mmCIF file of C-alpha atoms in Angstrom:
data_model
loop_
_atom_site.group_PDB
_atom_site.id
_atom_site.type_symbol
_atom_site.label_atom_id
_atom_site.label_comp_id
_atom_site.label_asym_id
_atom_site.label_seq_id
_atom_site.Cartn_x
_atom_site.Cartn_y
_atom_site.Cartn_z
ATOM 1 C CA MET A 296 90.203 197.242 -6.526
ATOM 2 C CA ASN A 297 87.825 194.743 -8.187
ATOM 3 C CA ASN A 298 87.865 191.678 -5.966
ATOM 4 C CA ASN A 299 85.643 189.491 -8.138
ATOM 5 C CA ILE A 300 86.884 186.730 -10.434
ATOM 6 C CA SER A 301 85.476 187.009 -13.961
ATOM 7 C CA GLU A 302 82.796 184.562 -15.128
ATOM 8 C CA GLN A 303 85.151 183.091 -17.727
ATOM 9 C CA VAL A 304 87.878 182.377 -15.174
ATOM 10 C CA TRP A 305 85.405 181.084 -12.602
ATOM 11 C CA ASN A 306 83.839 178.632 -15.069
ATOM 12 C CA ARG A 307 87.259 177.105 -15.775
ATOM 13 C CA LEU A 308 88.096 176.912 -12.080
ATOM 14 C CA TYR A 309 84.749 175.386 -11.147
ATOM 15 C CA SER A 310 84.970 172.824 -13.927
ATOM 16 C CA PHE A 311 88.269 171.591 -12.485
ATOM 17 C CA LEU A 312 87.184 171.686 -8.833
ATOM 18 C CA ARG A 313 84.047 169.611 -9.454
ATOM 19 C CA GLY A 314 86.250 166.753 -10.657
ATOM 20 C CA ILE A 315 88.175 166.431 -7.376
ATOM 21 C CA LYS A 316 86.937 163.807 -4.956
ATOM 22 C CA GLY A 317 86.344 164.908 -1.387
ATOM 23 C CA LEU A 318 85.707 168.590 -2.150
ATOM 24 C CA HIS A 319 82.375 170.157 -1.261
ATOM 25 C CA THR A 320 81.482 171.801 -4.565
ATOM 26 C CA GLN A 321 77.685 171.513 -4.578
ATOM 27 C CA GLU A 322 77.161 174.994 -3.147
ATOM 28 C CA GLU A 323 78.729 176.949 -6.000
ATOM 29 C CA LYS A 324 78.154 180.400 -4.503
ATOM 30 C CA ARG A 325 79.890 179.531 -1.234
ATOM 31 C CA LEU A 326 82.779 177.873 -3.080
ATOM 32 C CA ARG A 327 83.203 180.899 -5.323
ATOM 33 C CA ARG A 328 83.194 183.194 -2.319
ATOM 34 C CA PHE A 329 85.967 181.085 -0.753
ATOM 35 C CA ILE A 330 88.076 181.188 -3.943
ATOM 36 C CA GLU A 331 87.597 184.944 -4.220
ATOM 37 C CA GLY A 332 88.628 185.278 -0.586
ATOM 38 C CA ILE A 333 91.911 183.499 -1.372
ATOM 39 C CA TRP A 334 92.274 185.711 -4.438
ATOM 40 C CA TYR A 335 91.826 188.750 -2.174
ATOM 41 C CA ILE A 336 94.557 187.555 0.209
ATOM 42 C CA LEU A 337 96.827 186.724 -2.736
ATOM 43 C CA ARG A 338 96.405 190.138 -4.356
ATOM 44 C CA THR A 339 96.553 192.345 -1.275
ATOM 45 C CA GLY A 340 98.901 190.338 0.941
ATOM 46 C CA CYS A 341 96.755 191.208 3.962
ATOM 47 C CA GLN A 342 96.679 189.248 7.200
ATOM 48 C CA TRP A 343 94.107 186.486 7.439
ATOM 49 C CA ARG A 344 92.424 188.297 10.335
ATOM 50 C CA LEU A 345 91.803 191.302 8.077
ATOM 51 C CA LEU A 346 89.920 189.292 5.444
ATOM 52 C CA PRO A 347 86.540 191.029 4.883
ATOM 53 C CA ASP A 348 83.590 189.186 6.443
ATOM 54 C CA TYR A 349 81.972 188.888 3.001
ATOM 55 C CA TYR A 350 84.280 185.940 2.229
ATOM 56 C CA GLY A 351 83.474 184.103 5.452
ATOM 57 C CA HIS A 352 85.110 183.913 8.855
ATOM 58 C CA TRP A 353 88.834 184.287 8.342
ATOM 59 C CA ARG A 354 89.677 181.261 10.479
ATOM 60 C CA GLN A 355 87.453 178.943 8.447
ATOM 61 C CA VAL A 356 88.807 180.315 5.155
ATOM 62 C CA HIS A 357 92.361 179.891 6.401
ATOM 63 C CA ARG A 358 91.721 176.334 7.605
ATOM 64 C CA ARG A 359 90.231 175.347 4.254
ATOM 65 C CA TYR A 360 93.063 177.007 2.329
ATOM 66 C CA LYS A 361 95.652 175.135 4.403
ATOM 67 C CA ALA A 362 93.885 171.809 3.804
ATOM 68 C CA TRP A 363 93.849 172.433 0.049
ATOM 69 C CA SER A 364 97.530 173.408 0.119
ATOM 70 C CA ASP A 365 98.503 170.264 2.008
ATOM 71 C CA ARG A 366 96.601 168.148 -0.554
ATOM 72 C CA GLY A 367 98.335 169.850 -3.475
ATOM 73 C CA ILE A 368 95.070 171.112 -4.968
ATOM 74 C CA TRP A 369 96.498 174.497 -5.995
ATOM 75 C CA SER A 370 99.308 172.732 -7.863
ATOM 76 C CA GLU A 371 96.791 170.482 -9.627
ATOM 77 C CA LEU A 372 94.736 173.548 -10.482
ATOM 78 C CA MET A 373 97.675 175.212 -12.255
ATOM 79 C CA CYS A 374 98.398 172.018 -14.189
ATOM 80 C CA SER A 375 94.752 171.675 -15.218
ATOM 81 C CA VAL A 376 94.569 175.102 -16.869
ATOM 82 C CA SER A 377 97.997 174.979 -18.535
ATOM 83 C CA ASP A 378 98.679 174.383 -22.228
ATOM 84 C CA ILE A 379 102.452 174.042 -22.298
ATOM 85 C CA ASP A 380 104.584 175.047 -25.286
ATOM 86 C CA ASP A 381 107.631 172.900 -24.547
ATOM 87 C CA GLN A 382 109.679 173.487 -27.684
ATOM 88 C CA ALA A 383 111.795 175.504 -25.266
ATOM 89 C CA VAL A 384 111.826 175.868 -21.499
ATOM 90 C CA MET A 385 113.595 178.332 -19.217
ATOM 91 C CA ILE A 386 114.828 177.869 -15.675
ATOM 92 C CA ASP A 387 115.806 180.492 -13.118
ATOM 93 C CA ALA A 388 115.263 181.520 -9.503
ATOM 94 C CA THR A 389 114.267 184.646 -7.619
ATOM 95 C CA ILE A 390 114.483 185.656 -3.974
ATOM 96 C CA VAL A 391 111.588 186.969 -1.884
ATOM 97 C CA ARG A 392 111.863 188.513 1.550
ATOM 98 C CA ALA A 393 110.266 186.579 4.387
ATOM 99 C CA HIS A 394 108.575 188.284 7.303
ATOM 100 C CA ALA A 395 109.663 187.316 10.808
ATOM 101 C CA CYS A 396 106.245 185.719 11.368
ATOM 102 C CA ALA A 397 107.135 183.041 8.784
ATOM 103 C CA SER A 398 109.719 181.460 11.086
ATOM 104 C CA GLY A 399 109.352 179.058 13.977
ATOM 105 C CA TYR A 400 107.064 176.395 12.513
ATOM 106 C CA SER A 401 109.391 173.411 12.194
ATOM 107 C CA LYS A 402 111.371 171.688 14.916
ATOM 108 C CA GLN A 403 113.919 170.855 12.215
ATOM 109 C CA GLY A 404 114.621 174.564 11.786
ATOM 110 C CA ASN A 405 113.702 177.196 9.223
ATOM 111 C CA GLU A 406 115.566 175.504 6.375
ATOM 112 C CA ALA A 407 113.089 172.605 6.518
ATOM 113 C CA GLN A 408 110.428 175.147 5.454
ATOM 114 C CA ALA A 409 112.607 176.741 2.730
ATOM 115 C CA LEU A 410 113.713 179.719 4.817
ATOM 116 C CA GLY A 411 117.256 180.958 5.172
ATOM 117 C CA ARG A 412 119.635 183.864 5.504
ATOM 118 C CA SER A 413 121.103 185.416 2.357
ATOM 119 C CA LYS A 414 122.565 188.801 1.473
ATOM 120 C CA GLY A 415 118.985 190.030 1.237
ATOM 121 C CA GLY A 416 118.236 189.002 4.809
ATOM 122 C CA PHE A 417 115.641 186.421 5.869
ATOM 123 C CA THR A 418 114.512 184.983 2.528
ATOM 124 C CA THR A 419 113.017 182.193 0.448
ATOM 125 C CA LYS A 420 114.151 181.385 -3.082
ATOM 126 C CA ILE A 421 111.542 180.459 -5.710
ATOM 127 C CA HIS A 422 112.982 178.146 -8.373
ATOM 128 C CA ALA A 423 110.841 178.039 -11.508
ATOM 129 C CA VAL A 424 110.578 176.499 -14.958
ATOM 130 C CA VAL A 425 108.511 178.267 -17.622
ATOM 131 C CA ASP A 426 107.610 177.219 -21.142
ATOM 132 C CA GLY A 427 108.551 178.858 -24.435
ATOM 133 C CA LEU A 428 105.903 181.545 -23.964
ATOM 134 C CA GLY A 429 106.912 182.378 -20.390
ATOM 135 C CA ASN A 430 104.084 180.519 -18.650
ATOM 136 C CA PRO A 431 104.819 178.520 -15.483
ATOM 137 C CA ILE A 432 105.341 174.749 -15.549
ATOM 138 C CA ARG A 433 106.623 173.903 -12.066
ATOM 139 C CA PHE A 434 108.159 175.371 -8.916
ATOM 140 C CA THR A 435 110.203 174.395 -5.919
ATOM 141 C CA LEU A 436 111.381 176.357 -2.885
ATOM 142 C CA THR A 437 114.604 176.591 -0.902
ATOM 143 C CA GLY A 438 116.120 178.977 1.588
ATOM 144 C CA GLY A 439 117.425 182.146 -0.029
ATOM 145 C CA HIS A 440 121.041 181.102 0.576
ATOM 146 C CA ARG A 441 120.857 177.986 -1.611
ATOM 147 C CA ASN A 442 122.494 178.016 -5.048
ATOM 148 C CA ASP A 443 120.174 178.178 -8.062
ATOM 149 C CA ILE A 444 121.528 175.027 -9.675
ATOM 150 C CA THR A 445 120.791 172.793 -6.680
ATOM 151 C CA GLN A 446 117.176 172.358 -7.859
ATOM 152 C CA ALA A 447 117.772 172.272 -11.611
ATOM 153 C CA ALA A 448 117.965 168.505 -12.123
ATOM 154 C CA GLU A 449 114.770 167.885 -10.149
ATOM 155 C CA LEU A 450 112.828 170.648 -11.903
ATOM 156 C CA LEU A 451 113.819 169.464 -15.383
ATOM 157 C CA LYS A 452 113.750 165.693 -14.857
ATOM 158 C CA GLU A 453 110.621 165.297 -17.011
ATOM 159 C CA GLN A 454 111.840 167.413 -19.933
ATOM 160 C CA ARG A 455 112.789 165.642 -23.148
ATOM 161 C CA ASN A 456 113.765 166.823 -26.640
ATOM 162 C CA THR A 457 113.632 170.537 -25.925
ATOM 163 C CA LEU A 458 115.779 173.642 -25.715
ATOM 164 C CA VAL A 459 116.740 174.600 -22.166
ATOM 165 C CA LEU A 460 117.592 178.269 -21.605
ATOM 166 C CA ALA A 461 119.394 179.367 -18.448
ATOM 167 C CA ASP A 462 122.013 181.874 -17.317
ATOM 168 C CA LYS A 463 125.659 181.215 -16.408
ATOM 169 C CA GLY A 464 124.693 180.111 -12.926
ATOM 170 C CA TYR A 465 123.560 176.821 -14.455
ATOM 171 C CA ASP A 466 126.830 176.152 -16.268
ATOM 172 C CA SER A 467 127.745 172.862 -14.608
ATOM 173 C CA GLN A 468 129.148 169.934 -16.568
ATOM 174 C CA PRO A 469 127.108 167.279 -14.723
ATOM 175 C CA PHE A 470 123.934 169.294 -15.351
ATOM 176 C CA ILE A 471 124.788 169.882 -19.029
ATOM 177 C CA SER A 472 125.520 166.174 -19.462
ATOM 178 C CA SER A 473 122.210 165.284 -17.818
ATOM 179 C CA LEU A 474 120.319 167.534 -20.239
ATOM 180 C CA LYS A 475 122.049 166.001 -23.240
ATOM 181 C CA SER A 476 121.269 162.482 -22.007
ATOM 182 C CA HIS A 477 117.580 163.477 -22.230
ATOM 183 C CA ASN A 478 118.043 164.826 -25.776
ATOM 184 C CA CYS A 479 117.717 168.393 -24.520
ATOM 185 C CA CYS A 480 119.788 171.162 -26.063
ATOM 186 C CA PRO A 481 121.323 173.480 -23.439
ATOM 187 C CA VAL A 482 121.355 177.160 -24.379
ATOM 188 C CA ILE A 483 123.493 178.126 -21.408
ATOM 189 C CA PRO A 484 126.503 180.460 -21.728
ATOM 190 C CA SER A 485 129.788 179.332 -20.211
ATOM 191 C CA ARG A 486 131.293 180.961 -17.150
ATOM 192 C CA LYS A 487 134.130 183.429 -17.729
ATOM 193 C CA HIS A 488 136.877 181.112 -16.469
ATOM 194 C CA VAL A 489 136.085 178.310 -18.961
ATOM 195 C CA LYS A 490 138.929 177.839 -21.463
ATOM 196 C CA CYS A 491 136.722 176.549 -24.273
ATOM 197 C CA PRO A 492 133.389 178.428 -24.035
ATOM 198 C CA ARG A 493 130.278 176.666 -25.215
ATOM 199 C CA LYS A 494 128.805 178.006 -28.443
ATOM 200 C CA ILE A 495 125.168 179.013 -28.135
ATOM 201 C CA ASP A 496 122.584 180.639 -30.370
ATOM 202 C CA ASN A 497 122.477 184.202 -29.039
ATOM 203 C CA GLU A 498 119.172 184.957 -30.759
ATOM 204 C CA VAL A 499 117.540 182.031 -28.975
ATOM 205 C CA TYR A 500 119.180 182.997 -25.678
ATOM 206 C CA LYS A 501 117.567 186.437 -25.869
ATOM 207 C CA GLU A 502 114.203 184.739 -25.257
ATOM 208 C CA ARG A 503 115.318 184.086 -21.687
ATOM 209 C CA PHE A 504 113.858 187.475 -20.791
ATOM 210 C CA LEU A 505 110.492 185.685 -20.652
ATOM 211 C CA ILE A 506 111.263 184.038 -17.318
ATOM 212 C CA GLU A 507 112.329 187.399 -15.897
ATOM 213 C CA THR A 508 109.019 188.801 -17.133
ATOM 214 C CA PHE A 509 107.205 185.928 -15.439
ATOM 215 C CA PHE A 510 108.864 186.673 -12.093
ATOM 216 C CA SER A 511 107.800 190.292 -12.503
ATOM 217 C CA LYS A 512 104.193 189.191 -13.123
ATOM 218 C CA ILE A 513 103.996 186.826 -10.187
ATOM 219 C CA LYS A 514 105.438 189.397 -7.797
ATOM 220 C CA HIS A 515 102.510 191.691 -8.541
ATOM 221 C CA PHE A 516 100.664 189.356 -6.178
ATOM 222 C CA ARG A 517 101.571 190.744 -2.764
ATOM 223 C CA ARG A 518 101.324 187.384 -1.020
ATOM 224 C CA VAL A 519 104.096 186.116 -3.319
ATOM 225 C CA PHE A 520 106.175 189.306 -3.310
ATOM 226 C CA SER A 521 106.629 188.885 0.466
ATOM 227 C CA ARG A 522 106.402 185.606 2.331
ATOM 228 C CA PHE A 523 104.282 185.497 5.487
ATOM 229 C CA ASP A 524 103.492 181.773 5.482
ATOM 230 C CA LYS A 525 105.250 179.438 7.889
ATOM 231 C CA THR A 526 105.006 176.270 5.779
ATOM 232 C CA ILE A 527 106.265 175.380 2.315
ATOM 233 C CA SER A 528 102.862 174.024 1.299
ATOM 234 C CA ALA A 529 101.026 177.234 2.238
ATOM 235 C CA PHE A 530 103.441 179.514 0.379
ATOM 236 C CA LEU A 531 103.543 177.188 -2.639
ATOM 237 C CA GLY A 532 99.745 177.203 -2.645
ATOM 238 C CA PHE A 533 99.699 180.950 -3.280
ATOM 239 C CA ILE A 534 102.422 180.614 -5.924
ATOM 240 C CA HIS A 535 100.511 177.900 -7.781
ATOM 241 C CA PHE A 536 97.225 179.818 -7.580
ATOM 242 C CA ALA A 537 98.986 182.900 -8.962
ATOM 243 C CA GLY A 538 100.487 180.709 -11.695
ATOM 244 C CA ALA A 539 97.028 179.408 -12.605
ATOM 245 C CA LEU A 540 95.652 182.948 -12.838
ATOM 246 C CA ILE A 541 98.554 183.958 -15.098
ATOM 247 C CA TRP A 542 97.741 181.008 -17.381
ATOM 248 C CA MET A 543 94.096 182.125 -17.594
ATOM 249 C CA ARG A 544 94.807 185.755 -18.483
#
């Protein structure tokens, strides 16, 4: 496996990182080695202790990664490289299995760190919004047992004047009304029990496959496919870094 980030991708990453106050970016080679170390963990899903020495001592790399995650730097990174096509957006959620080592961090319980029990076992649910080309816009996390629609209003609160594609799980009158109040057009099929089904453009709705394709892409990163991280910020950090790399492909 090639564990090096291409020059083109690195130049875009470095350009963004140099603009953040408080980051030590003067030593470009050391910074690149750190980023490639995180890329290695993200791709392989290996334990921090098994990180090759080339990238630095695993404990120092882990400590720096955690600090960046807590500051929201990985989220800012994804935003900085994005070029959103918001004529249409899609919302959906996917479940990932969580390893037993992910539990036990919070005194408030696992749910405080977006962990829960679902039919799939011990899981986290990734809620995502992607643009009209299937590229990520934003994420949030809950325990795997939470309903998809619980995060919809928060994820889409900034959307205006756009098509919103979603499956039947998002057919809720309060949610539909909220979208319309923001001049958004819901392309969301009605549930079977509805007496007067909503008319939608089926050709437009077919484009919803793009968010399923996105979930397939992001789960190629082993550190996203399975959750090993105890905290929301650490797991979201890997998700946002993966999202940034997908944008730069």
